[in-house]
Short mmCIF file of C-alpha atoms in Angstrom, two decimals:
data_model
loop_
_atom_site.label_atom_id
_atom_site.label_comp_id
_atom_site.label_asym_id
_atom_site.label_seq_id
_atom_site.Cartn_x
_atom_site.Cartn_y
_atom_site.Cartn_z
CA MET U 20 -39.55 18.88 4.84
CA ASN U 21 -36.99 16.00 3.97
CA VAL U 22 -35.36 14.49 6.81
CA ARG U 23 -31.88 13.11 6.29
CA TRP U 24 -31.11 9.94 8.25
CA CYS U 25 -27.41 9.20 8.76
CA ILE U 26 -26.15 5.77 8.94
CA GLY U 27 -25.67 6.06 12.65
CA ASP U 28 -29.39 6.86 13.12
CA LYS U 29 -30.45 4.04 11.05
CA LEU U 30 -28.15 1.44 12.90
CA PHE U 31 -29.47 2.99 16.09
CA GLY U 32 -33.08 2.62 15.24
CA ALA U 33 -32.82 -0.84 13.68
CA MET U 34 -30.92 -2.01 17.00
CA ALA U 35 -33.66 -0.62 19.12
CA VAL U 36 -36.45 -2.03 17.22
CA LEU U 37 -34.86 -5.50 17.23
CA VAL U 38 -34.03 -5.54 20.85
CA LEU U 39 -37.62 -4.43 21.70
CA PHE U 40 -39.35 -7.13 19.33
CA VAL U 41 -37.03 -9.83 20.78
CA THR U 42 -37.77 -8.78 24.39
CA LEU U 43 -41.46 -8.65 23.79
CA GLY U 44 -41.45 -12.02 21.95
CA TYR U 45 -39.41 -13.60 24.83
CA PHE U 46 -41.96 -12.21 27.34
CA GLY U 47 -44.89 -13.55 25.29
CA ALA U 48 -43.54 -16.84 24.92
CA THR U 49 -42.46 -17.20 28.51
CA HIS U 50 -45.80 -16.18 29.79
CA GLY U 51 -47.65 -18.63 27.48
CA TYR U 52 -45.25 -21.49 28.48
CA LEU U 53 -45.58 -20.94 32.28
CA LYS U 54 -49.41 -20.64 31.87
CA ASN U 55 -49.56 -23.93 30.04
CA ARG U 56 -47.35 -25.66 32.51
CA PHE U 57 -49.55 -24.59 35.41
CA GLU U 58 -52.62 -25.74 33.41
CA ASP U 59 -50.95 -29.18 32.84
CA TYR U 60 -49.97 -29.29 36.60
CA PHE U 61 -53.49 -28.61 37.88
CA LYS U 62 -55.09 -30.93 35.34
CA GLU U 63 -52.96 -33.72 36.59
CA LYS U 64 -53.96 -32.77 40.14
CA THR U 65 -57.62 -33.09 39.17
CA THR U 66 -57.39 -36.44 37.10
CA TRP U 67 -55.02 -38.35 39.10
CA PRO U 68 -57.07 -39.26 42.03
CA PHE U 69 -59.73 -40.66 39.76
CA GLU U 70 -57.03 -42.55 37.70
CA SER U 71 -55.65 -44.07 40.91
CA TYR U 72 -59.19 -45.13 42.00
CA TYR U 73 -60.07 -46.73 38.78
CA LYS U 74 -56.86 -48.70 38.54
CA GLU U 75 -57.14 -49.71 42.38
CA HIS U 76 -60.60 -51.11 41.78
CA ASP U 77 -59.79 -53.42 38.86
CA ASN U 78 -60.61 -50.93 36.18
CA SER U 79 -63.93 -50.16 37.54
CA TRP U 80 -65.77 -47.07 38.97
CA GLU U 81 -67.63 -49.20 41.40
CA GLY U 82 -68.02 -47.27 44.56
CA ILE U 83 -66.79 -44.03 43.08
CA GLU U 84 -69.58 -42.06 44.77
CA ASP U 85 -68.27 -42.62 48.06
CA MET U 86 -64.56 -41.62 47.25
CA LYS U 87 -63.06 -39.12 49.65
CA LEU U 88 -61.39 -36.08 48.39
CA SER U 89 -58.20 -34.91 49.73
CA ASP U 90 -57.96 -33.15 52.96
CA GLU U 91 -57.02 -29.90 51.46
CA LEU U 92 -60.12 -29.88 49.24
CA GLU U 93 -62.47 -30.98 52.03
CA GLN U 94 -61.46 -28.02 54.03
CA ARG U 95 -62.68 -25.82 51.25
CA SER U 96 -66.20 -24.33 51.07
CA PRO U 97 -68.73 -26.23 48.86
CA ASP U 98 -68.40 -23.63 46.02
CA GLN U 99 -64.74 -24.10 45.92
CA ARG U 100 -64.69 -27.86 45.63
CA GLU U 101 -67.07 -28.46 43.00
CA ILE U 102 -66.01 -31.50 40.94
CA ALA U 103 -68.07 -33.89 38.70
CA LEU U 104 -67.00 -37.20 37.07
CA LEU U 105 -68.82 -38.43 34.02
CA SER U 106 -68.62 -42.04 32.59
CA PRO U 107 -67.65 -42.41 28.84
CA ASP U 108 -71.40 -42.59 28.05
CA GLY U 109 -72.09 -39.34 29.89
CA SER U 110 -73.56 -40.74 33.05
CA LEU U 111 -72.72 -38.93 36.30
CA LEU U 112 -70.56 -41.11 38.46
CA PHE U 113 -69.36 -38.69 41.15
CA TYR U 114 -70.21 -35.00 42.24
CA THR U 115 -69.19 -32.89 45.21
CA GLY U 116 -70.43 -29.38 45.58
CA SER U 117 -73.55 -27.42 46.43
CA GLY U 118 -74.63 -26.38 42.96
CA ASP U 119 -76.25 -27.92 40.09
CA PRO U 120 -74.00 -30.61 38.35
CA GLY U 121 -75.44 -29.61 35.08
CA SER U 122 -74.03 -25.95 35.32
CA LEU U 123 -70.73 -27.21 36.25
CA ILE U 124 -70.63 -29.63 33.38
CA GLY U 125 -71.57 -26.85 31.04
CA GLN U 126 -69.13 -24.17 32.25
CA GLY U 127 -66.41 -25.92 34.30
CA LYS U 128 -63.12 -27.11 33.02
CA ARG U 129 -63.04 -30.36 31.21
CA ASN U 130 -60.35 -32.94 31.62
CA THR U 131 -60.08 -36.56 30.36
CA VAL U 132 -59.12 -39.34 32.56
CA LEU U 133 -56.91 -41.82 30.63
CA VAL U 134 -55.98 -45.30 31.70
CA ASN U 135 -53.56 -47.21 29.40
CA GLY U 136 -54.45 -44.83 26.69
CA LYS U 137 -58.24 -45.29 26.98
CA THR U 138 -60.80 -42.74 27.93
CA VAL U 139 -62.59 -44.07 31.01
CA GLY U 140 -64.18 -40.86 32.05
CA THR U 141 -64.35 -37.01 32.13
CA VAL U 142 -63.72 -34.78 35.05
CA TYR U 143 -65.35 -31.27 35.27
CA ALA U 144 -64.01 -28.93 37.79
CA ASP U 145 -64.43 -25.27 38.73
CA ARG U 146 -61.90 -23.98 41.42
CA TRP U 147 -60.15 -27.26 41.52
CA GLU U 148 -56.60 -26.16 42.16
CA THR U 149 -54.99 -26.50 45.66
CA THR U 150 -54.78 -23.39 47.50
CA GLU U 151 -51.06 -23.29 47.41
CA GLY U 152 -50.84 -23.98 43.93
CA TYR U 153 -53.70 -21.57 43.14
CA LEU U 154 -51.85 -18.85 44.90
CA ILE U 155 -48.52 -19.55 43.32
CA LYS U 156 -50.17 -19.57 39.83
CA THR U 157 -52.01 -16.34 40.35
CA HIS U 158 -48.93 -14.47 41.85
CA ILE U 159 -46.56 -15.52 39.04
CA LEU U 160 -48.95 -14.83 36.32
CA ASP U 161 -49.90 -11.42 37.83
CA SER U 162 -46.29 -10.48 38.30
CA MET U 163 -45.69 -11.25 34.56
CA ARG U 164 -48.65 -9.08 33.63
CA THR U 165 -47.35 -6.22 35.73
CA SER U 166 -43.85 -6.60 34.18
CA SER U 167 -45.36 -6.38 30.73
CA PHE U 168 -45.61 -2.68 31.42
CA ARG U 169 -42.04 -2.38 32.77
CA VAL U 170 -40.15 -4.60 30.36
CA PRO U 171 -40.67 -2.34 27.26
CA ILE U 172 -39.37 0.70 29.26
CA LEU U 173 -36.40 -1.20 30.49
CA THR U 174 -35.76 -2.64 27.10
CA GLY U 175 -36.21 0.64 25.34
CA ILE U 176 -33.26 2.01 27.81
CA VAL U 177 -31.16 -0.93 27.02
CA ALA U 178 -31.70 -0.75 23.32
CA LEU U 179 -30.84 3.07 23.54
CA LEU U 180 -27.54 2.51 25.33
CA LEU U 181 -26.62 -0.39 23.19
CA GLY U 182 -27.64 1.45 19.97
CA VAL U 183 -25.63 4.26 20.99
CA TRP U 184 -22.41 2.12 21.77
CA LEU U 185 -22.80 0.01 18.61
CA THR U 186 -23.49 3.10 16.30
CA ARG U 187 -20.36 4.87 17.67
CA ARG U 188 -18.41 1.68 17.29
CA LEU U 189 -19.51 0.85 13.87
CA THR U 190 -19.44 4.41 12.48
CA GLN U 191 -16.05 5.42 14.03
CA PRO U 192 -14.00 4.05 10.81
CA LEU U 193 -16.53 6.06 8.52
CA ASN U 194 -15.89 9.20 10.58
CA ARG U 195 -12.16 8.79 9.98
CA LEU U 196 -12.72 8.18 6.30
CA ILE U 197 -15.07 11.07 5.45
CA PRO U 198 -12.66 13.98 6.34
CA ALA U 199 -9.88 12.05 4.45
CA ILE U 200 -11.97 11.67 1.39
CA GLN U 201 -12.84 15.54 1.54
CA LYS U 202 -9.19 16.17 1.71
CA ILE U 203 -8.57 14.05 -1.31
CA ALA U 204 -11.39 15.73 -3.18
CA ALA U 205 -9.76 18.97 -2.36
CA GLY U 206 -6.48 17.99 -3.86
CA ASP U 207 -4.53 16.68 -0.81
CA LEU U 208 -3.28 13.50 -2.37
CA ARG U 209 -0.46 12.89 0.12
CA ILE U 210 -2.96 12.05 3.12
CA ARG U 211 -2.93 8.50 4.31
CA ILE U 212 -5.42 6.90 6.76
CA PRO U 213 -4.13 4.38 9.31
CA VAL U 214 -5.68 0.87 8.78
CA THR U 215 -7.09 -0.10 12.20
CA THR U 216 -9.39 -2.96 11.28
CA ARG U 217 -9.25 -6.09 9.25
CA ASP U 218 -13.06 -5.93 8.20
CA GLU U 219 -14.71 -4.39 5.06
CA PHE U 220 -13.92 -0.89 6.57
CA GLY U 221 -10.30 -1.97 6.68
CA LYS U 222 -10.42 -2.95 3.01
CA VAL U 223 -12.10 0.33 2.16
CA THR U 224 -9.39 2.15 3.88
CA GLU U 225 -6.52 0.14 2.14
CA THR U 226 -8.28 0.92 -1.23
CA LEU U 227 -8.58 4.52 -0.55
CA ASN U 228 -4.99 4.80 0.27
CA HIS U 229 -4.03 2.91 -2.86
CA MET U 230 -6.17 5.23 -4.72
CA ALA U 231 -4.76 8.25 -3.35
CA GLN U 232 -1.20 7.03 -4.02
CA GLN U 233 -2.08 6.15 -7.73
CA LEU U 234 -3.58 9.81 -7.96
CA LEU U 235 -0.63 11.29 -6.48
CA ARG U 236 1.64 9.30 -8.85
CA ALA U 237 -0.55 10.34 -11.88
CA GLU U 238 -0.21 13.98 -10.61
CA GLU U 239 3.42 13.86 -10.31
CA VAL U 240 3.86 12.24 -13.71
CA ARG U 241 1.58 14.86 -15.09
CA LYS U 242 3.57 17.79 -13.51
CA ASN U 243 7.03 16.29 -14.49
CA LEU U 244 5.92 15.62 -18.13
CA THR U 245 4.67 19.25 -18.42
CA ALA U 246 7.93 20.65 -16.85
CA ASP U 247 10.35 18.33 -18.89
CA VAL U 248 8.61 18.71 -22.10
CA ALA U 249 8.83 22.51 -21.76
CA HIS U 250 12.50 22.29 -20.62
CA GLU U 251 13.58 20.02 -23.49
CA LEU U 252 11.40 21.78 -26.14
CA ARG U 253 12.73 25.27 -25.26
CA THR U 254 16.38 24.75 -26.66
CA PRO U 255 15.54 23.21 -30.16
CA LEU U 256 12.52 25.61 -30.64
CA SER U 257 14.84 28.48 -29.82
CA ASN U 258 17.55 27.09 -32.44
CA ILE U 259 14.87 26.69 -35.07
CA GLN U 260 13.44 30.33 -34.49
CA CYS U 261 16.99 31.74 -34.62
CA LYS U 262 17.68 30.01 -37.87
CA LEU U 263 14.32 30.98 -39.44
CA GLU U 264 14.99 34.72 -38.41
CA VAL U 265 18.26 34.57 -40.11
CA ILE U 266 16.75 33.17 -43.29
CA GLN U 267 13.94 35.76 -43.32
CA GLU U 268 16.52 38.63 -42.85
CA GLY U 269 18.70 37.39 -45.60
CA GLY U 270 16.14 37.96 -48.31
CA ARG U 271 17.72 35.34 -50.82
CA ASP U 272 17.53 31.70 -51.78
CA VAL U 273 18.54 29.42 -48.96
CA PRO U 274 21.13 26.91 -49.52
CA PRO U 275 20.48 23.24 -48.24
CA GLU U 276 23.29 23.47 -45.68
CA THR U 277 21.46 26.21 -43.99
CA LEU U 278 18.35 24.04 -43.53
CA LEU U 279 20.36 21.11 -42.22
CA PRO U 280 20.56 22.25 -38.57
CA ILE U 281 16.79 23.10 -38.69
CA GLN U 282 16.29 19.43 -39.83
CA ASP U 283 18.40 18.14 -37.17
CA GLU U 284 16.41 19.89 -34.49
CA VAL U 285 13.03 18.61 -35.96
CA ILE U 286 14.49 15.04 -35.80
CA ARG U 287 15.52 15.76 -32.29
CA LEU U 288 11.90 17.00 -31.51
CA SER U 289 10.45 14.01 -33.12
CA MET U 290 12.58 11.56 -31.20
CA LEU U 291 11.85 13.46 -28.05
CA VAL U 292 8.00 13.27 -28.47
CA ASP U 293 8.13 9.57 -29.34
CA ASP U 294 10.31 8.78 -26.51
CA LEU U 295 8.05 10.57 -24.00
CA HIS U 296 5.05 8.87 -25.51
CA GLN U 297 6.47 5.41 -25.05
CA LEU U 298 7.71 6.33 -21.62
CA THR U 299 4.21 7.53 -20.47
CA LEU U 300 2.74 4.49 -21.71
CA ALA U 301 5.17 2.32 -19.79
CA GLU U 302 4.77 4.32 -16.58
CA ALA U 303 0.95 4.07 -16.92
CA GLY U 304 1.13 0.17 -17.44
CA LYS U 305 -0.39 0.45 -20.76
CA LEU U 306 2.71 -0.46 -22.92
CA ARG U 307 1.91 -3.11 -25.52
CA LEU U 308 4.26 -5.88 -25.58
CA ASP U 309 4.61 -8.51 -28.34
CA ARG U 310 6.35 -11.34 -26.61
CA SER U 311 7.92 -14.26 -28.10
CA PRO U 312 10.89 -16.50 -27.37
CA THR U 313 13.92 -14.50 -28.35
CA ASP U 314 17.60 -15.55 -28.81
CA LEU U 315 19.51 -12.78 -27.13
CA VAL U 316 23.03 -13.47 -28.66
CA PRO U 317 22.15 -12.31 -32.17
CA LEU U 318 19.98 -9.44 -30.83
CA LEU U 319 22.93 -8.10 -28.85
CA ASP U 320 25.36 -8.63 -31.81
CA ARG U 321 23.05 -6.35 -33.90
CA ILE U 322 23.03 -3.64 -31.32
CA ILE U 323 26.81 -3.94 -31.15
CA ASP U 324 27.10 -3.56 -34.97
CA ARG U 325 25.07 -0.28 -34.70
CA VAL U 326 27.21 1.36 -32.21
CA LYS U 327 30.57 -0.07 -33.34
CA PRO U 328 31.41 2.63 -35.91
CA GLU U 329 31.26 5.28 -33.12
CA ALA U 330 33.32 3.04 -30.72
CA ASP U 331 35.89 2.41 -33.37
CA GLU U 332 36.33 6.06 -34.25
CA ARG U 333 37.03 6.71 -30.56
CA LYS U 334 39.19 3.57 -30.29
CA ILE U 335 36.80 1.99 -27.61
CA GLY U 336 37.02 -1.74 -27.65
CA ILE U 337 33.95 -3.96 -27.11
CA VAL U 338 34.48 -7.43 -25.74
CA ARG U 339 31.65 -10.02 -25.87
CA SER U 340 31.21 -13.16 -23.56
CA TYR U 341 28.21 -15.37 -24.29
CA PRO U 342 27.40 -18.69 -22.80
CA ALA U 343 27.93 -21.74 -24.93
CA GLN U 344 24.31 -22.73 -25.07
CA LYS U 345 21.58 -20.72 -26.83
CA THR U 346 20.12 -18.07 -24.36
CA MET U 347 16.27 -17.69 -25.04
CA ALA U 348 14.19 -14.90 -23.22
CA PHE U 349 10.39 -14.59 -23.38
CA VAL U 350 10.46 -10.87 -24.37
CA ASP U 351 9.41 -8.18 -26.91
CA PRO U 352 12.35 -8.16 -29.23
CA ASN U 353 11.81 -4.49 -30.30
CA ARG U 354 11.39 -3.11 -26.74
CA ILE U 355 14.40 -5.01 -25.46
CA THR U 356 16.52 -4.03 -28.53
CA GLN U 357 15.78 -0.47 -27.35
CA VAL U 358 16.69 -1.13 -23.93
CA PHE U 359 20.19 -2.44 -24.65
CA TYR U 360 20.77 0.13 -27.29
CA ASN U 361 20.13 2.95 -24.97
CA VAL U 362 22.45 1.26 -22.26
CA LEU U 363 25.15 0.52 -24.74
CA THR U 364 25.13 4.05 -26.41
CA ASN U 365 25.18 5.60 -22.95
CA ALA U 366 28.32 3.41 -22.16
CA VAL U 367 30.05 4.51 -25.41
CA ARG U 368 29.16 8.15 -24.89
CA TYR U 369 30.84 8.33 -21.41
CA THR U 370 33.88 5.97 -22.18
CA PRO U 371 36.97 8.01 -23.02
CA SER U 372 38.93 7.11 -26.15
CA GLY U 373 41.14 4.03 -25.64
CA GLY U 374 38.58 2.61 -23.01
CA SER U 375 36.61 -0.55 -23.30
CA ILE U 376 33.18 -1.99 -22.87
CA SER U 377 32.54 -5.62 -21.88
CA ILE U 378 29.23 -7.39 -22.53
CA ARG U 379 28.69 -10.54 -20.56
CA MET U 380 25.74 -12.74 -20.52
CA THR U 381 24.91 -15.44 -18.04
CA ASP U 382 21.99 -17.67 -16.79
CA ARG U 383 20.61 -17.36 -13.20
CA SER U 384 17.68 -18.83 -11.13
CA ARG U 385 15.42 -16.83 -8.93
CA ASP U 386 12.39 -18.30 -7.06
CA GLY U 387 12.35 -21.27 -9.26
CA SER U 388 12.52 -19.26 -12.48
CA ARG U 389 15.34 -18.87 -14.99
CA LEU U 390 16.69 -15.50 -15.78
CA ALA U 391 18.94 -14.24 -18.56
CA VAL U 392 21.42 -11.68 -17.01
CA VAL U 393 23.30 -9.26 -19.21
CA ASP U 394 26.08 -7.05 -17.71
CA ILE U 395 27.30 -4.02 -19.65
CA GLU U 396 30.48 -2.70 -18.02
CA ASP U 397 32.59 0.27 -19.26
CA THR U 398 35.88 1.84 -18.10
CA GLY U 399 34.35 5.29 -18.29
CA VAL U 400 34.43 8.13 -15.71
CA GLY U 401 32.00 6.60 -13.40
CA ILE U 402 29.12 8.12 -11.42
CA PRO U 403 29.03 9.44 -8.06
CA ALA U 404 27.22 7.26 -5.44
CA GLU U 405 24.93 10.08 -4.28
CA GLN U 406 23.67 10.36 -8.02
CA LEU U 407 23.11 6.70 -8.50
CA PRO U 408 19.36 6.65 -7.09
CA PHE U 409 18.28 9.34 -9.66
CA LEU U 410 19.95 7.81 -12.61
CA PHE U 411 16.82 6.26 -14.12
CA ASP U 412 14.72 9.29 -13.58
CA ARG U 413 13.41 11.10 -16.69
CA PHE U 414 15.67 13.96 -17.97
CA TYR U 415 18.20 13.30 -15.20
CA ARG U 416 21.84 14.16 -16.26
CA VAL U 417 25.00 13.45 -14.32
CA GLU U 418 26.62 16.35 -15.86
CA GLU U 419 24.35 18.85 -17.56
CA SER U 420 26.62 20.65 -19.93
CA ARG U 421 28.35 17.38 -21.15
CA SER U 422 25.11 15.55 -21.65
CA ARG U 423 23.87 18.26 -23.71
CA HIS U 424 26.90 18.58 -25.67
CA THR U 425 27.09 14.92 -26.60
CA GLY U 426 23.31 15.06 -27.52
CA GLY U 427 21.64 12.98 -24.71
CA MET U 428 18.03 14.12 -23.56
CA GLY U 429 18.04 12.19 -20.31
CA LEU U 430 15.32 9.70 -21.44
CA GLY U 431 17.20 6.63 -22.30
CA LEU U 432 17.83 5.13 -19.05
CA ALA U 433 14.34 5.95 -17.95
CA ILE U 434 12.94 4.15 -20.94
CA ALA U 435 15.20 1.19 -20.38
CA LYS U 436 13.99 0.91 -16.75
CA GLU U 437 10.32 1.01 -17.59
CA PHE U 438 10.59 -1.50 -20.61
CA VAL U 439 12.65 -3.99 -18.44
CA GLU U 440 10.09 -3.70 -15.48
CA ALA U 441 7.24 -4.07 -18.09
CA HIS U 442 8.72 -7.55 -18.73
CA GLN U 443 8.88 -8.32 -15.08
CA GLY U 444 12.59 -7.95 -15.24
CA PHE U 445 15.07 -5.91 -13.29
CA ILE U 446 17.83 -3.37 -14.19
CA SER U 447 20.42 -1.95 -11.66
CA VAL U 448 23.62 0.11 -11.88
CA GLN U 449 26.86 0.00 -10.01
CA SER U 450 29.56 2.58 -10.41
CA GLU U 451 32.93 3.90 -9.07
CA VAL U 452 34.17 7.30 -9.97
CA GLY U 453 37.32 6.83 -12.03
CA ARG U 454 36.77 3.16 -12.60
CA GLY U 455 33.68 2.76 -14.78
CA THR U 456 30.06 1.75 -14.50
CA ARG U 457 28.42 -1.66 -14.84
CA PHE U 458 24.56 -1.95 -15.78
CA THR U 459 22.98 -5.33 -15.01
CA VAL U 460 19.83 -6.38 -16.96
CA GLN U 461 17.85 -9.41 -15.79
CA LEU U 462 15.12 -10.87 -18.08
CA PRO U 463 12.70 -13.84 -17.62
CA CYS U 464 13.43 -16.83 -19.71
CA ASP U 465 10.10 -18.46 -19.31
#
């Protein structure tokens, strides 16, 4: 049977084991330290009288056999104050006790007597501690041994409580993420998770929200593209179908003029497919740009020459205003040509006969960078304020019937916006009903 361990169980187990080992290690180190300190203390108590005697008698053991022990040791029974002192050559210098010195020397505690770093004797002792010190040592060490059975239990309880708290604390962000991820997997791309921390969990949450936003945008693009293509293809395909049915019913040779409307619809479909392809690339951030320093003045002049025949036919004047110095922009000339062509043809299309279009170019600085600013302003019918926010949407038409009559597909301004933004530029529109519309395009010069 496979046991599945969640991250909370793993964190809890790791924390409990860590706390337990640290506590036991601390207990062992403390026990050893105290024991060694007691040993050093009682060693000093044993050797210190002999060191003092040796120094007081001019570095000699003369008369040591008559040395009097401390009052506390004298009060002990002989078997509790057994001490022997040997010279460096092994001779017995001092002994007190009731047993055999040889037995004590073989089994007792051995401590060296040092004077000025030189070994002057060796002390052997059995129960050499003072009564008070012995009781203190025994009581403390016995208490620590008793605690050794209690500490693991208390440590386990502390580790349990601490592990539960930390586990809940650390897994709380994950517990919020999991349901959101499941909803995203189920198709709910509008869900967003509040970012409550600034650690790795916070970064994961931000990344997940960004991913959901990107997926939602891609899904909306897909749905819009499907709906828009179906909507735009319906009319030309219906026209082609009707023409072909008429040709089939006629049963005679087809004159060229009968095929011209079909050719026009095919051309329109080809343009639509190409525009949609370019727009989709731009929206996905995959539009290829071949940038180079480009003089905008001749570029605008060539575009004006392309739209001038239609403008002249409708008696629409075109006024140009360029700066004296050459205006160079670091752009893809083909893409920017399409931008200005779309904007300018839109201006010609919606400017009534006898109106005018002005094209003005200036330089501007923003955040330390130079920008080429092109304003294209017409004296057309204008656009209602409530429709301006949607003007750059795909297939959006201010007046549906008139746009179709004039041949617009509602993609030109959407393409212009995406192309300009792909150059890190900006395009905006201002309009007043009855007075005209002004488009402003800003492009980087560097």
